[in-house]
PDB file of C-alpha atoms in Angstrom:
ATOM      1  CA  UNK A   1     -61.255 -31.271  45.959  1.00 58.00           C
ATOM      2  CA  UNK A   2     -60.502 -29.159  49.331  1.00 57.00           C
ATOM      3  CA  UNK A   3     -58.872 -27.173  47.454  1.00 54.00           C
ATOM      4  CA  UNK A   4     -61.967 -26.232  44.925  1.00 54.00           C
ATOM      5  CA  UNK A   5     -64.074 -26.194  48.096  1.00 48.00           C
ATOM      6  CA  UNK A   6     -61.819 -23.389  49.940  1.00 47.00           C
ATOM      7  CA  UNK A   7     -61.527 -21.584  46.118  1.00 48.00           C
ATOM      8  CA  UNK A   8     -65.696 -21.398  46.360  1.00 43.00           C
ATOM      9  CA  UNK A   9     -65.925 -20.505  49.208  1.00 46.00           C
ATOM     10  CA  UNK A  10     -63.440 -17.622  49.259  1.00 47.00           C
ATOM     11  CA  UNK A  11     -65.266 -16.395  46.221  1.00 48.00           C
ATOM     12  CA  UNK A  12     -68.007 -16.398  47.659  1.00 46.00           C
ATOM     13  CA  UNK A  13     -67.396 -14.364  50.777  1.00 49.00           C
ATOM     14  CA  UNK A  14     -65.636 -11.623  48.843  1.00 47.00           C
ATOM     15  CA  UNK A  15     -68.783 -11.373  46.398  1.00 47.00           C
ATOM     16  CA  UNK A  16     -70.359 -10.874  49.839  1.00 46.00           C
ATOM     17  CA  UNK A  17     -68.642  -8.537  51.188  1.00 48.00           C
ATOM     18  CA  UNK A  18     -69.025  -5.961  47.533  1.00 47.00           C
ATOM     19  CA  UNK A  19     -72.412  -6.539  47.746  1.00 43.00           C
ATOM     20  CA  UNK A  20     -72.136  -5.182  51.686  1.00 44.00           C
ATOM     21  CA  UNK A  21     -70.064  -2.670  50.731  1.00 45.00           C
ATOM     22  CA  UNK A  22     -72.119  -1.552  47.920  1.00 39.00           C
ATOM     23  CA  UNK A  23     -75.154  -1.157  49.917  1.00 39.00           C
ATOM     24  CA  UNK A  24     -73.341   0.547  52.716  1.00 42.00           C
ATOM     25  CA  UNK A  25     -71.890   3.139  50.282  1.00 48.00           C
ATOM     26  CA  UNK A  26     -75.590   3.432  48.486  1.00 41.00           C
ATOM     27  CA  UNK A  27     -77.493   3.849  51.859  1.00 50.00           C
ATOM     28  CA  UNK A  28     -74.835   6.460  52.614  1.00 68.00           C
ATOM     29  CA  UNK A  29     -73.628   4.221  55.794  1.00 80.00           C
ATOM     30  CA  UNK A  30     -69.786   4.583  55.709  1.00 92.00           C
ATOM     31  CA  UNK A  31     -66.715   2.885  58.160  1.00 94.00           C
ATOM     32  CA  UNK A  32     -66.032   5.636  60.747  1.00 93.00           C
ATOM     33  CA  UNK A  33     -62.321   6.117  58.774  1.00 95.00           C
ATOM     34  CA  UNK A  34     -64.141   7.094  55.880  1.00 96.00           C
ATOM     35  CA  UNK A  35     -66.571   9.638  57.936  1.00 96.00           C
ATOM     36  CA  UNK A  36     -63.211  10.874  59.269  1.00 96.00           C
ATOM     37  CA  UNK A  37     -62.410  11.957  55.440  1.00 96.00           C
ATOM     38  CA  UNK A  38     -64.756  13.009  53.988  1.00 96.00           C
ATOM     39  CA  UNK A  39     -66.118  15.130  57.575  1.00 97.00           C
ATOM     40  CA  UNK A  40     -64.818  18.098  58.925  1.00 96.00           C
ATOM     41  CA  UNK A  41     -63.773  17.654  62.742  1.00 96.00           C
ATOM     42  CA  UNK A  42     -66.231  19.441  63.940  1.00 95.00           C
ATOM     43  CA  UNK A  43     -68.938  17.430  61.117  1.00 96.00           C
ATOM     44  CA  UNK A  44     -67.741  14.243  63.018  1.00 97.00           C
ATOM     45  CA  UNK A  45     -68.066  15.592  66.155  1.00 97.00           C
ATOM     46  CA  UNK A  46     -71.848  15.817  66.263  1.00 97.00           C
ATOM     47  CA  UNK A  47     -73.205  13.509  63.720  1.00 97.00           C
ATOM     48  CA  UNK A  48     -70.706  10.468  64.576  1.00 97.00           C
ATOM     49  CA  UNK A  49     -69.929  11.010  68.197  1.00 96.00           C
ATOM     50  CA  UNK A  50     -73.164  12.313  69.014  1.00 96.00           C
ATOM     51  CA  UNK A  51     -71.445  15.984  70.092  1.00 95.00           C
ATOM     52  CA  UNK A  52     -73.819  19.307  71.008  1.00 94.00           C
ATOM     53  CA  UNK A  53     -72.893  22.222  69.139  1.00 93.00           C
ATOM     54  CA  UNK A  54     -72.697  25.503  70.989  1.00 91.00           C
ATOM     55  CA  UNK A  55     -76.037  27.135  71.341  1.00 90.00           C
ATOM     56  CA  UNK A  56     -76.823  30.019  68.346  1.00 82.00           C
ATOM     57  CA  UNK A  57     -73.396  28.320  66.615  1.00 64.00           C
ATOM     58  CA  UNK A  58     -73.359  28.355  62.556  1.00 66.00           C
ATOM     59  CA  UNK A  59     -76.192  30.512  61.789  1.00 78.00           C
ATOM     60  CA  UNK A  60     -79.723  28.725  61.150  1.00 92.00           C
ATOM     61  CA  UNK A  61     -80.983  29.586  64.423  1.00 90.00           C
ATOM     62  CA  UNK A  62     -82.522  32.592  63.150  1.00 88.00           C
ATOM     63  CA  UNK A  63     -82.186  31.279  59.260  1.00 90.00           C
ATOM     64  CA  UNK A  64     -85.922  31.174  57.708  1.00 92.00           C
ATOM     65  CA  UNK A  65     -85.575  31.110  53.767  1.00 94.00           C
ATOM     66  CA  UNK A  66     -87.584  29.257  51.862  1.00 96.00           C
ATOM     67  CA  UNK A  67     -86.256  25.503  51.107  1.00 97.00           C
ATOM     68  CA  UNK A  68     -84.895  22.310  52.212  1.00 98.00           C
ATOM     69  CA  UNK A  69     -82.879  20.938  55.274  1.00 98.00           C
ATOM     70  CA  UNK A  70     -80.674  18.276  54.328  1.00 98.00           C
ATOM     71  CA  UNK A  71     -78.161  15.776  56.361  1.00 98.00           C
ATOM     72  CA  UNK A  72     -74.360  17.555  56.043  1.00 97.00           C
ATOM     73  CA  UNK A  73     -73.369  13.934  56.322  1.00 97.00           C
ATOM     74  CA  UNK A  74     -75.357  12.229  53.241  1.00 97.00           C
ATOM     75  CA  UNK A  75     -77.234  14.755  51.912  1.00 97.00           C
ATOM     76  CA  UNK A  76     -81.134  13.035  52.763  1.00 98.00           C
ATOM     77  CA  UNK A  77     -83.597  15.740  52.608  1.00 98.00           C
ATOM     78  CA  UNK A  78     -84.648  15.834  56.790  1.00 98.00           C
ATOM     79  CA  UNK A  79     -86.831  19.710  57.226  1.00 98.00           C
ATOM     80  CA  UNK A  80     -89.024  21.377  54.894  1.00 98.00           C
ATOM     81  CA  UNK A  81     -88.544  25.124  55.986  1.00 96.00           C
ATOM     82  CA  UNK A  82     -92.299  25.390  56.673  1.00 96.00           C
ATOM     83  CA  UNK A  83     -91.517  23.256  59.958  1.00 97.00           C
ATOM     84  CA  UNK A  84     -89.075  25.817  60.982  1.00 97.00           C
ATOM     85  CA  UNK A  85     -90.257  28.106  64.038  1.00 96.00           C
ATOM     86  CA  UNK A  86     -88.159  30.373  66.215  1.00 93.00           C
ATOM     87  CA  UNK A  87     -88.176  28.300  70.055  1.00 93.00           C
ATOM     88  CA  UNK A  88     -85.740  30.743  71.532  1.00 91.00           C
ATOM     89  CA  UNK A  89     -83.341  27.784  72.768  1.00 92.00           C
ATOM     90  CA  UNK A  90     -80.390  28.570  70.544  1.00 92.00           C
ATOM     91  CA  UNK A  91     -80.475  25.422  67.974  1.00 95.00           C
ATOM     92  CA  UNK A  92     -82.703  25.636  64.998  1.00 96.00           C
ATOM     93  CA  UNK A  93     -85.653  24.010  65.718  1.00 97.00           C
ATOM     94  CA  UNK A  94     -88.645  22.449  63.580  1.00 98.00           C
ATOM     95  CA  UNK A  95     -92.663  21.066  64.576  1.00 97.00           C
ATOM     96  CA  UNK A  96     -92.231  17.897  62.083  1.00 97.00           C
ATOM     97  CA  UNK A  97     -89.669  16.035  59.981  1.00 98.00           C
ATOM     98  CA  UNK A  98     -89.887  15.142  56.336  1.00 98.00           C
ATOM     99  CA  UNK A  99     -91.277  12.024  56.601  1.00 97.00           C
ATOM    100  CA  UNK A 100     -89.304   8.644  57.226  1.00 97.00           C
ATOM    101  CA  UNK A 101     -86.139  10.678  57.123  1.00 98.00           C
ATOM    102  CA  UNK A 102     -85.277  11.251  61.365  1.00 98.00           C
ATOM    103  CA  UNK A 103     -85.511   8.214  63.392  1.00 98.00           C
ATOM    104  CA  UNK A 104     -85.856   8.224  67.441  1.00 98.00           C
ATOM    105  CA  UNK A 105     -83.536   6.550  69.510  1.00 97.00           C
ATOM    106  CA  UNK A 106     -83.991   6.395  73.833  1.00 96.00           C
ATOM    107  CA  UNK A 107     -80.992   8.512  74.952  1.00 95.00           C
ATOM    108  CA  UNK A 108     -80.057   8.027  78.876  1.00 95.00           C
ATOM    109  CA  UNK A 109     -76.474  10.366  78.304  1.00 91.00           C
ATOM    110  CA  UNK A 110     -75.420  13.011  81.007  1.00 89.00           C
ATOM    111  CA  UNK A 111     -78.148  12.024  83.694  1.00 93.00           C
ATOM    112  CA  UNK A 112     -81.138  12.620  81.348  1.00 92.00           C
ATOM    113  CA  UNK A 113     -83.782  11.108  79.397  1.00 93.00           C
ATOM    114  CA  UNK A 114     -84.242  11.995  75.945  1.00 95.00           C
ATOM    115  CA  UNK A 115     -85.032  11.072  72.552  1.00 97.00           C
ATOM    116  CA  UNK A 116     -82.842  11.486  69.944  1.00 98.00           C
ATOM    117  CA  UNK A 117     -82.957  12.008  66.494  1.00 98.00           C
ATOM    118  CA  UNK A 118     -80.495  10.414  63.648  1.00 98.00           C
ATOM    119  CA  UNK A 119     -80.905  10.290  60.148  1.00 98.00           C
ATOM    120  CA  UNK A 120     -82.635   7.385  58.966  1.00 97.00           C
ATOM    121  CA  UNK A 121     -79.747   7.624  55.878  1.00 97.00           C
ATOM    122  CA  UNK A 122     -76.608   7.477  57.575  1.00 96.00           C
ATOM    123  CA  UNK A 123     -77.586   7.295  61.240  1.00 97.00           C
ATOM    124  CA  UNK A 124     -76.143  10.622  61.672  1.00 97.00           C
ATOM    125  CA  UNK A 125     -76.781  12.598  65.219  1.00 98.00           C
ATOM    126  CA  UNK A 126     -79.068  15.333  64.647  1.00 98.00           C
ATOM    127  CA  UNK A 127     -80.190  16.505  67.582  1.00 97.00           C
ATOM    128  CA  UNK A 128     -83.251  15.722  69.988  1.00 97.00           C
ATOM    129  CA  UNK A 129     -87.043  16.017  70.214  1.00 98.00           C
ATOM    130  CA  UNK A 130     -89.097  17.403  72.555  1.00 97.00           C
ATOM    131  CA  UNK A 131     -92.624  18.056  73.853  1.00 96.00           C
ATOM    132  CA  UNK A 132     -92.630  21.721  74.058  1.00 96.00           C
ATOM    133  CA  UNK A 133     -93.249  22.661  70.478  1.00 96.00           C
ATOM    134  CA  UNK A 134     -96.137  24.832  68.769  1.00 96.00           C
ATOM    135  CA  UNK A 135     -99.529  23.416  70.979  1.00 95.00           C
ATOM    136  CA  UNK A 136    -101.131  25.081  67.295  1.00 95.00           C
ATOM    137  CA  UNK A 137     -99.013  22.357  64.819  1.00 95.00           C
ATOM    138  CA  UNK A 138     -97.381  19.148  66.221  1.00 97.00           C
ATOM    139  CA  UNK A 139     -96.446  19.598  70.044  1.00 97.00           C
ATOM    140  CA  UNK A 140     -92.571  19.093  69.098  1.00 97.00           C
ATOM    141  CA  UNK A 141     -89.615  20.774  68.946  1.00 98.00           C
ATOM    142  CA  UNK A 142     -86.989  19.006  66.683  1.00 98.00           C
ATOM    143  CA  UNK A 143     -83.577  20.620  68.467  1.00 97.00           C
ATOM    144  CA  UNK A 144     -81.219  19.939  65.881  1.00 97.00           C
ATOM    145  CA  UNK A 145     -77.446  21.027  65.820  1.00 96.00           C
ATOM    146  CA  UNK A 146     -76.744  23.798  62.802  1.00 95.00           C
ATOM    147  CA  UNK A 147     -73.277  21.478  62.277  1.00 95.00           C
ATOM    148  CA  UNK A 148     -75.659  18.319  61.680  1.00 97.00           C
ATOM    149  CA  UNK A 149     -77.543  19.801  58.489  1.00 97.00           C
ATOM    150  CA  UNK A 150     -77.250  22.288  55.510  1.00 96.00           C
ATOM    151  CA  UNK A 151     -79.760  24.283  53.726  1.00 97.00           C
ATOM    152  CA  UNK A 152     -80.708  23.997  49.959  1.00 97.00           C
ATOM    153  CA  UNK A 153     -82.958  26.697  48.739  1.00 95.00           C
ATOM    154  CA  UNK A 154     -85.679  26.606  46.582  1.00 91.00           C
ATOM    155  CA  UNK A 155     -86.412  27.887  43.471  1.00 83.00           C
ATOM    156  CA  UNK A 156     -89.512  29.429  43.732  1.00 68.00           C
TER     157      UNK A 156
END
């Protein structure tokens, strides 16, 4: 009978742990040796350790097609390029996020206080927020790191 009893159980915990891992893997939340794969160094850098790319680094500083920001990490659609302004502070910056797709965490790092802003897909480091946008749109400047996203253009 204990022996049926452990069998169950066992069973049962590794149908658990699939399931986890299938969500995990469908909500594009991965073990850090997996980000470490399928990342460049400098990828995990940023949007896993929360790094700063170099200011005007990677080219969408001063990028302003028409299309679609999305996570380099998970691919979740994060800036329409309407939201993108020139701020002059050497990170692409936008007035608004798609959305539901950038959440805001209280950051305290390096003798500051900030708000961050992940991915609500992978929790991802984008970048930070401020309250020095466009006074004409939303008041915010999105400060997001070129490494943290890629662009998608559109069709039309």
């Amino acid at each position: 009978m204990k022996n049926l009893a452990l069998f169950c159980l066992l069973l049962l915990s590794t149908a658990i742990m699939a399931q986890e891992n299938s969500d995990m893997e469908k909500n594009g939340k991965k073990t850090e040796e997996e980000w470490k794969q399928v990342l460049s160094p400098e990828q995990y850098y940023v949007l896993r350790e929360k790094g700063t790319d170099r200011p005007g680094n990677g080219g969408y500083t001063k990028h302003f097609e028409k299309g679609t920001y999305h996570c380099a990490a998970c691919d979740a659609q994060l800036f329409e390029s309407g939201s993108k302004y020139e701020s002059h502070c050497g990170w692409p910056s936008f007035d608004d996020a798609i959305e539901g797709s950038v959440a805001y965490v209280s950051d305290r790092s390096h003798g500051m206080v900030r708000t961050e802003i992940i991915c609500t897909n992978c929790d991802g480091h984008l970048g930070h927020i401020f309250d020095d946008g466009p006074k004409d749109t939303t008041g915010k400047r999105y400060c997001v790191n070129t490494t943290s996203i890629r662009f998608e253009k559109s069709e039309q």
